[in-house]
XYZ file of N, CA and C in Angstrom:
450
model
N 0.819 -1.197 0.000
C 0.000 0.000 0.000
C 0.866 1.266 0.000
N 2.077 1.275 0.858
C 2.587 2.307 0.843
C 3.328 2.755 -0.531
N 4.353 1.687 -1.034
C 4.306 2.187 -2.639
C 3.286 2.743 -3.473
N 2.231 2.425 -3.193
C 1.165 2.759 -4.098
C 0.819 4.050 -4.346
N 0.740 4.687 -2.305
C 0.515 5.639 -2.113
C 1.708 7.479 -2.285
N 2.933 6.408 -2.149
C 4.320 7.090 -2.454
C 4.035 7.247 -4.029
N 3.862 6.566 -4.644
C 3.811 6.918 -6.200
C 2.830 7.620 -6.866
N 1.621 7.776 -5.907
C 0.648 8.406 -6.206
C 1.258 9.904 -6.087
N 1.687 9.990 -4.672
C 2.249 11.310 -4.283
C 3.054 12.090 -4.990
N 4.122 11.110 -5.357
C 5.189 11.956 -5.764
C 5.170 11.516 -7.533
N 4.002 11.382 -8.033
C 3.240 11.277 -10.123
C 4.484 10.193 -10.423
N 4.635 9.372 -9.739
C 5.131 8.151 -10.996
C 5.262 6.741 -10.575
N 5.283 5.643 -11.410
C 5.285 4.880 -10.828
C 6.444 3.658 -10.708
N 6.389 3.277 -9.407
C 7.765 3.019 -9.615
C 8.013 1.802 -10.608
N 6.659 1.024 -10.769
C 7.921 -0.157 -11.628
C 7.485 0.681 -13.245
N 8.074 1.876 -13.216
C 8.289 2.254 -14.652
C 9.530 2.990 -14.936
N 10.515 2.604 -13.588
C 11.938 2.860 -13.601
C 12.579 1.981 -15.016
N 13.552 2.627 -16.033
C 13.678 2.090 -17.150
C 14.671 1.396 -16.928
N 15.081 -0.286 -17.383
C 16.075 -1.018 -17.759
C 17.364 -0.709 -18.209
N 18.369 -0.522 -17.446
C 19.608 -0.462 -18.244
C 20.189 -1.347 -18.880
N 20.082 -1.934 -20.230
C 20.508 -3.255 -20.910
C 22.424 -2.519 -21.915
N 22.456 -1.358 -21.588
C 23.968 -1.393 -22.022
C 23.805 -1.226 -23.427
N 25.073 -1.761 -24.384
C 24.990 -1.692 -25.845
C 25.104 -3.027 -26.062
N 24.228 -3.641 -26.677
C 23.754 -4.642 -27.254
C 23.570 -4.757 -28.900
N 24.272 -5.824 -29.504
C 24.798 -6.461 -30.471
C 23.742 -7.349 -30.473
N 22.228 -6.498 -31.417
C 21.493 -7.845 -31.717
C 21.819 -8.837 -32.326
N 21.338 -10.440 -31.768
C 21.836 -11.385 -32.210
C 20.612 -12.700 -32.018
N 20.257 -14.049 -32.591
C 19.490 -14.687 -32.140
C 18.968 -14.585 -30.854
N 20.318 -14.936 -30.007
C 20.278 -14.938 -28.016
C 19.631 -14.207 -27.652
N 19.747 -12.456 -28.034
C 19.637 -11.733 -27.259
C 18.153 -11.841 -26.517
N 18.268 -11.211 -25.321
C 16.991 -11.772 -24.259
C 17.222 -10.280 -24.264
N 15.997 -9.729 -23.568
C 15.519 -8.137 -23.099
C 14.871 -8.749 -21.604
N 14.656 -7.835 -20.838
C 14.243 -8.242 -19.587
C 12.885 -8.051 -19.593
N 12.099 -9.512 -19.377
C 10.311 -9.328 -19.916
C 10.156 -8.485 -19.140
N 9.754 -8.216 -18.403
C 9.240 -6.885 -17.028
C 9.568 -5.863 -17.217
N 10.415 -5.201 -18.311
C 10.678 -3.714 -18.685
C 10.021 -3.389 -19.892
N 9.393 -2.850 -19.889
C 8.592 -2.201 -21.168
C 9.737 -0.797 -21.319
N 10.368 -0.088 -20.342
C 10.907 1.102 -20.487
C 12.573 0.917 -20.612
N 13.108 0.665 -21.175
C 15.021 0.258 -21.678
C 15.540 1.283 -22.182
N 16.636 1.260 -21.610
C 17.686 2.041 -21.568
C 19.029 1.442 -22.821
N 19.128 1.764 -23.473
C 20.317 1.071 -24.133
C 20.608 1.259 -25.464
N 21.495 1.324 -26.291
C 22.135 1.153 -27.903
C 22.465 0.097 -28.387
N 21.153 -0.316 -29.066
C 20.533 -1.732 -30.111
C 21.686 -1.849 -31.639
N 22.630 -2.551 -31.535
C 23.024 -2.901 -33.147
C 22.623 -4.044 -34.024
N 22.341 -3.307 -35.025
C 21.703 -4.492 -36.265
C 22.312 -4.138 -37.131
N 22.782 -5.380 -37.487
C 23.791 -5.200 -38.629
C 23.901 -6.561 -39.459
N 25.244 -6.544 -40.392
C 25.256 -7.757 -41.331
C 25.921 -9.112 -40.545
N 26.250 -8.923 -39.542
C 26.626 -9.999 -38.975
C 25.605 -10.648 -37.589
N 24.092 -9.824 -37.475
C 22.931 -10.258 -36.879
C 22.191 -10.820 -37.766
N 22.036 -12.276 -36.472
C 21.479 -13.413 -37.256
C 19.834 -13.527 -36.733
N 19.425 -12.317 -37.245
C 18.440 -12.538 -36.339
C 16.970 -11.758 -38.164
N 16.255 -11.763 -38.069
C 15.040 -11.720 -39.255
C 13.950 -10.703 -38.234
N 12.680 -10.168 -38.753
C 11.847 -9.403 -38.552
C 11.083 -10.021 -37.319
N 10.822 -11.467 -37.743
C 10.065 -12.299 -36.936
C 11.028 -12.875 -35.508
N 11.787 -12.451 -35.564
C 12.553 -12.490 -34.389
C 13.002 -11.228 -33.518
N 13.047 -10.361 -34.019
C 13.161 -9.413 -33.466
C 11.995 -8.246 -32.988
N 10.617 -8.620 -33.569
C 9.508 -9.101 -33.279
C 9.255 -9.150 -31.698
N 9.747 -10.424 -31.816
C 9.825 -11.362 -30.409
C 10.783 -10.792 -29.187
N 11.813 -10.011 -29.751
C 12.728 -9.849 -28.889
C 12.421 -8.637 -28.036
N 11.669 -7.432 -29.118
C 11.129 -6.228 -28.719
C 9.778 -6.212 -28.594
N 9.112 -7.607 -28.028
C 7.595 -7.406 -27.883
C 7.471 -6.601 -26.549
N 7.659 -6.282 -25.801
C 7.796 -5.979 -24.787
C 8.591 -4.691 -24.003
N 8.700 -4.175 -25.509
C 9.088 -2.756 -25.143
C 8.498 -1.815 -25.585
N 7.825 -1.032 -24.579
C 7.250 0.596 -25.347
C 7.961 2.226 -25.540
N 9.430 1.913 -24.801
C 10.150 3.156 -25.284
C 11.365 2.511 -25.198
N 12.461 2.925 -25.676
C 14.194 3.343 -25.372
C 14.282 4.709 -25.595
N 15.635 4.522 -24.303
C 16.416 6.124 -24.516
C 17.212 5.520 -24.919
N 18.036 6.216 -25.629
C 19.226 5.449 -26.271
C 19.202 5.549 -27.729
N 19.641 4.382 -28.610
C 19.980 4.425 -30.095
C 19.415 3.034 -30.804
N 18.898 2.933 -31.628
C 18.474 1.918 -32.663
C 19.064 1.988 -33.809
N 20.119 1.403 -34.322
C 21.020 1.808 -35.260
C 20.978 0.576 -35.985
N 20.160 0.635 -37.315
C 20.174 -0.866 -38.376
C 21.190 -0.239 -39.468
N 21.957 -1.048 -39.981
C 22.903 -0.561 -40.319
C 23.840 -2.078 -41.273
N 23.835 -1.627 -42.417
C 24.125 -3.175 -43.662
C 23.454 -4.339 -43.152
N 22.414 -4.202 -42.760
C 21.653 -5.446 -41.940
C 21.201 -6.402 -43.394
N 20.970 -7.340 -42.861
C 19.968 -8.266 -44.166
C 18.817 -8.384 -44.015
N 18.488 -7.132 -43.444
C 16.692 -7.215 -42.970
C 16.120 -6.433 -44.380
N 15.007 -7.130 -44.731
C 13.878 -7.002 -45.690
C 12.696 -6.233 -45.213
N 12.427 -6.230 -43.941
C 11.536 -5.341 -42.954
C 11.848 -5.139 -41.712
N 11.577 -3.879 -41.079
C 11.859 -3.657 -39.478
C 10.352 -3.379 -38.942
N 9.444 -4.334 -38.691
C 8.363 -4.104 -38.433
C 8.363 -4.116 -36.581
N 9.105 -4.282 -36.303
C 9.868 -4.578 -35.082
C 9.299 -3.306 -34.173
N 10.069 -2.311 -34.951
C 10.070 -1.103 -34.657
C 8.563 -0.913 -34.214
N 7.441 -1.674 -34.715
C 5.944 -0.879 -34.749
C 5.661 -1.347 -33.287
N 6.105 -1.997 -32.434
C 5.849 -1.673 -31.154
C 5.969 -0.841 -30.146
N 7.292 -0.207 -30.008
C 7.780 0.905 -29.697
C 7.164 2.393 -29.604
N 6.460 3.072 -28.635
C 5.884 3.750 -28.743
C 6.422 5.395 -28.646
N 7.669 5.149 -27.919
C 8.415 6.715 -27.493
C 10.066 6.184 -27.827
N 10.885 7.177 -28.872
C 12.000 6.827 -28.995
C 13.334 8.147 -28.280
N 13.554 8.406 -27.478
C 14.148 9.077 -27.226
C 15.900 8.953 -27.122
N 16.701 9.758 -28.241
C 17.954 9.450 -28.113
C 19.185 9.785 -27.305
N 20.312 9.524 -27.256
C 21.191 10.198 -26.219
C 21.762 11.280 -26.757
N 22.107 11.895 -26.138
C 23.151 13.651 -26.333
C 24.145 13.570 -28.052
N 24.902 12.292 -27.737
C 25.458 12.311 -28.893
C 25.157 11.848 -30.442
N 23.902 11.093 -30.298
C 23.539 10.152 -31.654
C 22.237 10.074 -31.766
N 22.329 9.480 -33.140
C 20.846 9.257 -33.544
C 20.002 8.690 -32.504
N 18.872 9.324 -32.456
C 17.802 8.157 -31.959
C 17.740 6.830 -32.873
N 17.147 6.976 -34.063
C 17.281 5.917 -35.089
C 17.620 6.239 -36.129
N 18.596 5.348 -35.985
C 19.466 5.517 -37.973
C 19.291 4.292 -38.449
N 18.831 4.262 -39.719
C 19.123 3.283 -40.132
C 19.491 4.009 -41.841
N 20.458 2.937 -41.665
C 21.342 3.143 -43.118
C 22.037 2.464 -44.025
N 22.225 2.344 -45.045
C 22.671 1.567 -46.077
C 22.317 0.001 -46.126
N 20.854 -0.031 -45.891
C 20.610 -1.766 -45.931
C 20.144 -2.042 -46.866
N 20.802 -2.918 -48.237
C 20.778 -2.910 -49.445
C 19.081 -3.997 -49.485
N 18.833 -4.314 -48.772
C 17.677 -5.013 -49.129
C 15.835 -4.655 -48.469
N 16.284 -3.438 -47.341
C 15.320 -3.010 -46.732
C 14.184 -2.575 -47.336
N 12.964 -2.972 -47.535
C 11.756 -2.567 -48.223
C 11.293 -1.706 -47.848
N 10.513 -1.992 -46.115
C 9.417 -1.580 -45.323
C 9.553 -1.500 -43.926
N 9.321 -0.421 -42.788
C 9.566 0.053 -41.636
C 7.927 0.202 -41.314
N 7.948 -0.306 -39.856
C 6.415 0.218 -38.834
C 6.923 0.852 -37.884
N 6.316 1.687 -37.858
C 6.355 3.254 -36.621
C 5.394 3.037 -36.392
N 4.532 2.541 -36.738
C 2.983 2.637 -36.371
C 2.845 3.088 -34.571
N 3.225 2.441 -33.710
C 2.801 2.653 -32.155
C 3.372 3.892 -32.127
N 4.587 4.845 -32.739
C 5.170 5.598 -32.368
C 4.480 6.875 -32.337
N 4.267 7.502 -31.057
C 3.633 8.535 -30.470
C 4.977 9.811 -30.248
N 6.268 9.770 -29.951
C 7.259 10.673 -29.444
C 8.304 10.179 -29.800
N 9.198 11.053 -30.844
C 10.133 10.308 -30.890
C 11.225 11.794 -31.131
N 12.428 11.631 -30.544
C 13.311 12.874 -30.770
C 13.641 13.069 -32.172
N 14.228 14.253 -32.445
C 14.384 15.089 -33.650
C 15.529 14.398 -34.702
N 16.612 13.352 -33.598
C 17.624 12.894 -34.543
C 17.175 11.479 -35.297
N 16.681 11.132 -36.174
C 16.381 9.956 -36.902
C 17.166 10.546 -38.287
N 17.753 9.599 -38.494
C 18.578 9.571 -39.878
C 17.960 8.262 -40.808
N 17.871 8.392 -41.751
C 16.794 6.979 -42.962
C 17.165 7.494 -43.870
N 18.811 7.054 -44.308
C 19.290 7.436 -45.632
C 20.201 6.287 -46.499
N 20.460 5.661 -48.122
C 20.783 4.870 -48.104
C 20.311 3.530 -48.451
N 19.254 3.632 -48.487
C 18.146 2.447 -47.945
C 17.325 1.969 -49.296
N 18.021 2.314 -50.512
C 17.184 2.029 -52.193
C 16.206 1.401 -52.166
N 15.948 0.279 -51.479
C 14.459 -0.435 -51.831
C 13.091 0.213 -50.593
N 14.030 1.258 -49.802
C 12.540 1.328 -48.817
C 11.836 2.269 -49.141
N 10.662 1.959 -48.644
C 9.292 2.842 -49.002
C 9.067 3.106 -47.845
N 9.049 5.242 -47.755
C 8.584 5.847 -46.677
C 7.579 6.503 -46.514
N 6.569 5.973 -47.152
C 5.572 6.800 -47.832
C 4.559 7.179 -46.397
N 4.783 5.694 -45.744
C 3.588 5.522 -44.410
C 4.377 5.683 -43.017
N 5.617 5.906 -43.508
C 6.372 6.186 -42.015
C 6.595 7.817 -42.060
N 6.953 8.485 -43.047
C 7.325 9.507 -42.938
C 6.195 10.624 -42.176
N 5.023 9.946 -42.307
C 3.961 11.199 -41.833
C 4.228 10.983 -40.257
N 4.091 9.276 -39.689
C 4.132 8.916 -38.319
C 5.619 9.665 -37.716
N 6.593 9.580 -38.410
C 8.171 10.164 -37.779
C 7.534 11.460 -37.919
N 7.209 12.235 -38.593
C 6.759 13.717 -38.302
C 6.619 14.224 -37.473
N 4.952 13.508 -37.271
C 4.125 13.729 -36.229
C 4.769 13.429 -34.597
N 5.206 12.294 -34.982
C 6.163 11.989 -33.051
C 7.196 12.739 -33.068
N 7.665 13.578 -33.917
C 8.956 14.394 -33.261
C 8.127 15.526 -33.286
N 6.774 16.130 -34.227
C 6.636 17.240 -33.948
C 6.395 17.211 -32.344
N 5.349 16.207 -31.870
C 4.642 15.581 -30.564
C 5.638 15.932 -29.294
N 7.201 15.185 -29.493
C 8.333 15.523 -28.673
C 8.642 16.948 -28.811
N 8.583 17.792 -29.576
C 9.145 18.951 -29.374
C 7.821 19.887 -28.715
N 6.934 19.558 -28.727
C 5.493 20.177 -28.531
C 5.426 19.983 -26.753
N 5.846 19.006 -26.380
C 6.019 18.448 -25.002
C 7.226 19.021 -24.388
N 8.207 19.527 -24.903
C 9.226 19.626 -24.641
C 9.599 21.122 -24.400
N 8.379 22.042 -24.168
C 8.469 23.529 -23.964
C 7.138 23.294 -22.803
């Protein structure tokens, strides 16, 4: 009861303290901690992650924000639908929130959940993707973050 009432008091709650998972080298293995929806950390995807849409899917079901970096990058991913769970992307001082870049086979990206996302997203590089349905959603969540942010 008394947590309940401490969190009431002081507007937050505590199990929405965010996960520090570090920099992480997505890979099949990688585990996320089920009980954190809120993570802390810099995600790499790249050509030597052995990991597909439908796995990474799985890996980020369970997250609704990072602070930190999402960086896909010469990956052999065909889609990052991954991403459409994710609801708030907020990046660190020095880097992209999300870059993704030069992935010679990338089609299609979901932002869809994305409500807030900071101003640094870089999506350059990328010949086969179509931004036709992300570009309005990245808009709108960074206009959203900067609108919140005064």
């Amino acid at each position: 009861m008394l947590p309940l009432l401490l969190s009431a008091l002081i507007g937050f709650s505590l199990e929405s303290n965010p996960c520090d998972v570090g920099v992480t080298h997505v890979k099949s293995d990688t585990k996320l901690p089920s009980n954190c929806t809120s993570i802390i950390g810099r995600f790499l995807i790249d050509g030597s992650s052995d990991v597909d849409d439908e796995a990474l899917i799985s890996i980020f079901e369970n997250v609704a924000s990072i602070e930190g970096v999402v960086e896909i990058h010469k990956s052999k991913l065909k889609s990052a639908r991954f991403l459409g769970v994710i609801g708030e992307l907020t990046g660190d001082l020095l880097d992209k929130s999300l870059s993704i870049v030069d992935n010679a086979d990338l089609v299609d990206i979901d932002v869809g959940a994305l409500r807030s996302a900071d101003a640094y997203v870089r999506i350059v590089d990328n010949p086969k993707l179509n931004l036709t349905n992300a570009c309005k959603r990245l808009h709108n969540a960074i206009a959203d973050a900067a609108s919140t942010d005064h």
